[in-house]
Each structure stands twice: as structure tokens, then as C-alpha cells.
XYZ file of C-alpha atoms in Angstrom:
166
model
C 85.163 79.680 -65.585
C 86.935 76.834 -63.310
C 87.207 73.654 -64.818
C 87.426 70.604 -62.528
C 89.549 67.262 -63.563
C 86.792 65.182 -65.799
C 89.543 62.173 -66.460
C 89.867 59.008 -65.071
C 89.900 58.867 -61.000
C 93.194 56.368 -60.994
C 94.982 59.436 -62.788
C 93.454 61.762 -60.096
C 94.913 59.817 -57.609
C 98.053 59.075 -58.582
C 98.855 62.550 -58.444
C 101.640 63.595 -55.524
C 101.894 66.866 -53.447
C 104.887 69.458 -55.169
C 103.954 67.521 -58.745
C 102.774 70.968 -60.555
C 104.289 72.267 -63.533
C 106.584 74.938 -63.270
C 104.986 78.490 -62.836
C 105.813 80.861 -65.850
C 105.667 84.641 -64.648
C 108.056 85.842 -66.677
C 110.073 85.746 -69.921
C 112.897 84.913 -68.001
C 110.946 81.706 -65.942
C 110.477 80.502 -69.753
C 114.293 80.592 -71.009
C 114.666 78.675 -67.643
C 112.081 76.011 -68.210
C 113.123 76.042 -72.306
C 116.995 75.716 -71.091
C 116.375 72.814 -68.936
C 114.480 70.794 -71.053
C 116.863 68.360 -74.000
C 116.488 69.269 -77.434
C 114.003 66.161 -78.580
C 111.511 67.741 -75.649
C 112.526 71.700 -75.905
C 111.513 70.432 -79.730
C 107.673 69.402 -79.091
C 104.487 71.321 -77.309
C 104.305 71.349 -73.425
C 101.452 70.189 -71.021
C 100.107 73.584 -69.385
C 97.792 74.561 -67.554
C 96.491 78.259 -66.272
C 96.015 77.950 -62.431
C 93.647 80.063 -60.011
C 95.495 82.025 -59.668
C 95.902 82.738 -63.293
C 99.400 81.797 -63.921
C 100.874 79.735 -66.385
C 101.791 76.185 -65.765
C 104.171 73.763 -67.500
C 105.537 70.251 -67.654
C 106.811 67.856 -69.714
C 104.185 67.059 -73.298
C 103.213 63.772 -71.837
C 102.530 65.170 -68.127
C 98.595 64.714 -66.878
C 97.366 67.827 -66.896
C 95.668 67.316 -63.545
C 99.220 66.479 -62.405
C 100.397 69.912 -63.603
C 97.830 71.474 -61.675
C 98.464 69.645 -58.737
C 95.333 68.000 -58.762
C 93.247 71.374 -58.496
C 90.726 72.891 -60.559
C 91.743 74.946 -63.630
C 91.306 78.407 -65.683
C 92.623 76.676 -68.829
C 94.745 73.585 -70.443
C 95.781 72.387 -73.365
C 99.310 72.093 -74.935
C 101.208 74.567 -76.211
C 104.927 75.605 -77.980
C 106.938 78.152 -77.947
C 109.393 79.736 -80.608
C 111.538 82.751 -80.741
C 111.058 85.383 -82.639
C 113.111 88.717 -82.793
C 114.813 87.445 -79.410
C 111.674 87.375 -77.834
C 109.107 84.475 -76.793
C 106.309 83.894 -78.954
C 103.698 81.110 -78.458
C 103.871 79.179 -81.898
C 100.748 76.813 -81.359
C 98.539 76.370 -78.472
C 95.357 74.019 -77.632
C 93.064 73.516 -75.294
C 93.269 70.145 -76.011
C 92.941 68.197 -72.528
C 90.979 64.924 -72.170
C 91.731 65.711 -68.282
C 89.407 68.860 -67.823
C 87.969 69.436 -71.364
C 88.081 73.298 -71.402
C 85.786 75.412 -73.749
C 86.495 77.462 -76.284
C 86.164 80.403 -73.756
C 89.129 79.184 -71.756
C 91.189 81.056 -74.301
C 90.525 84.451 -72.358
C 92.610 82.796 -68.829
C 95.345 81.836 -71.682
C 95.752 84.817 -73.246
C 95.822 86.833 -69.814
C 98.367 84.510 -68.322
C 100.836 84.912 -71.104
C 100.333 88.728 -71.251
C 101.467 88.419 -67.759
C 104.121 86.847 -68.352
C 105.399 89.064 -71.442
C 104.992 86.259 -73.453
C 103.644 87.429 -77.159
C 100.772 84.969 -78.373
C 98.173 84.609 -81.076
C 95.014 85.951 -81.242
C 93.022 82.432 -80.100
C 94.134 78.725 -79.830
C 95.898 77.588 -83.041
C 94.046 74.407 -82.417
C 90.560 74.269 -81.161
C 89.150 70.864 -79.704
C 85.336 71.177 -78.991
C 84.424 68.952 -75.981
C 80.772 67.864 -74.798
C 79.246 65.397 -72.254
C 76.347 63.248 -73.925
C 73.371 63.317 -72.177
C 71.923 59.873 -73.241
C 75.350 57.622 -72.212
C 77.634 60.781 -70.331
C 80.450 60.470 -71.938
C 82.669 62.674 -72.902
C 83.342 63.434 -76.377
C 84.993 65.777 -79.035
C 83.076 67.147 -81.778
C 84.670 67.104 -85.108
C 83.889 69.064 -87.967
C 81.086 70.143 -86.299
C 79.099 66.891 -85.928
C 77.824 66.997 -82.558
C 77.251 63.429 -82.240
C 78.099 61.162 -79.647
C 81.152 58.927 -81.018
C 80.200 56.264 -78.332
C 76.237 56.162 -78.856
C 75.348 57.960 -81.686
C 72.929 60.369 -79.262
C 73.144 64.219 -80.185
C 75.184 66.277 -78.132
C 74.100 69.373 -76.911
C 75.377 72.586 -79.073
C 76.541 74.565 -75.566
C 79.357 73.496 -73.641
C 78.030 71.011 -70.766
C 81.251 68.822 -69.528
C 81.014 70.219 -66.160
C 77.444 69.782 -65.290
């Protein structure tokens, strides 16, 4: 599934050509990224994003995530970190937590493909899963917690299937 930017329009537009995160193809394009990054940032979760192409994205935690994509539509995004283990890369938590393009659940499957690509090792699913649905009555978008699909902004019922999109 493609996910189109749901966020704000003034973050949409503020986004410059050559902005993207850096494309991670490799093992080796990660102990780049990781060894340019300080300590207090190589320290926290990165913005990423999975691109049409279905390649891995990063930037900086408190990057847009439209601006890692370069404005374009999506596979996947969230945030995610990265640890070694047994000298090689290992994702330690990842999300699909993104107020930007509020991916499903199912975005896990462009995720897991781009870091098998990428000879990155990973867990079985998102560490962190962040349910996200439009309401129908108001059309906001809100996340469902502990499985109350309520609206947080007016209290209408939100629909059990994933529906940001439409």
C-alpha cells in the first residue's frame, strides 16, 4: 500500500528538493549514516521512511517524515534504532509511528523487506505499534489506544479498519 502525506500542508510545503533522508542499501550505508551522526543523536531512534522504491530512508529523529521522503508518497514510516549485535546491525526498536502519513499495521511488510535488503537483521513486527484512524463524524485523525476506537477530538466511533487515506 502507498501512503500519501496526511500532516499539515505548511509542513508539506516547506519541504525543499535533495531534502530526503539518506538511502540505506547496505550494512555498510548504515555504519556511514551511524558514523556521521554525534553520540547524543547516534544515541536516540531515527526518522525513516521506506520509499517506492522500497528502500530505506533516514534522517535525523526530529526530521518530518514527509521531508525524508522528499515530499512523495510512502511504503512505510515510523522511527526506528539500531544496535549492534555480534558485529552486525540489528534494528533494536522500530514504529510506525508517523503523524505525517499514519501507516497501518500492514506497513510492516515494506519495513521488513527494505531491511532484508539491506542485510540489516530486524524483529519479527514493529516493537511499537501506533493504530491510526480518520473519524468519520469530525475527520480527524486519531490514534487508538488500548483499543478504544474513539475519536479523542469528538467522542464519535472510529471505524475498526484502517481508513486514513480515504
Amino acid at each position: 500500500m502507498r501512503y500519501t502525506y496526511v500532516g499539515p500542508p505548511e509542513i508539506r510545503a516547506s519541504v525543499r528538493p535533495g531534502s530526503e533522508g539518506r538511502a540505506i542499501r547496505s550494512a555498510a550505508d548504515l555504519d556511514v549514516w551511524v558514523s556521521e551522526r554525534g553520540a547524543d543523536e547516534a544515541a536516540e531512534p531515527y526518522t525513516f521512511v521506506v520509499d517506492l522504491d522500497g528502500v530505506l530512508r533516514l534522517a535525523p529523529r526530529r526530521s518530518e517524515h514527509v521531508a525524508c521522503a522528499g515530499g512523495r508518497a510512502v511504503l512505510a514510516a515510523g522511527e526506528m534504532a539500531f544496535v549492534r549485535v555480534a558485529g552486525r546491525w540489528t534494528v533494536h526498536e522500530v514504529s510506525n509511528h508517523s503523524t505525517g502519513y499514519c501507516p497501518d499495521l500492514a506497513s510492516w511488510a515494506a519495513v521488513a523487506h527494505a531491511l532484508d535488503l539491506a542485510g540489516v537483521a530486524r524483529p519479527g513486527r514493529f516493537t511499537h505499534e501506533v493504530v491510526f484512524r480518520r473519524c468519520e463524524g469530525c475527520r480527524a485523525c486519531s490514534v487508538v489506544r488500548e483499543g478504544d476506537f474513539v475519536c479523542v477530538f469528538c467522542g464519535g466511533e472510529l471505524p475498526l479498519e484502517w481508513n486514513v487515506g480515504s
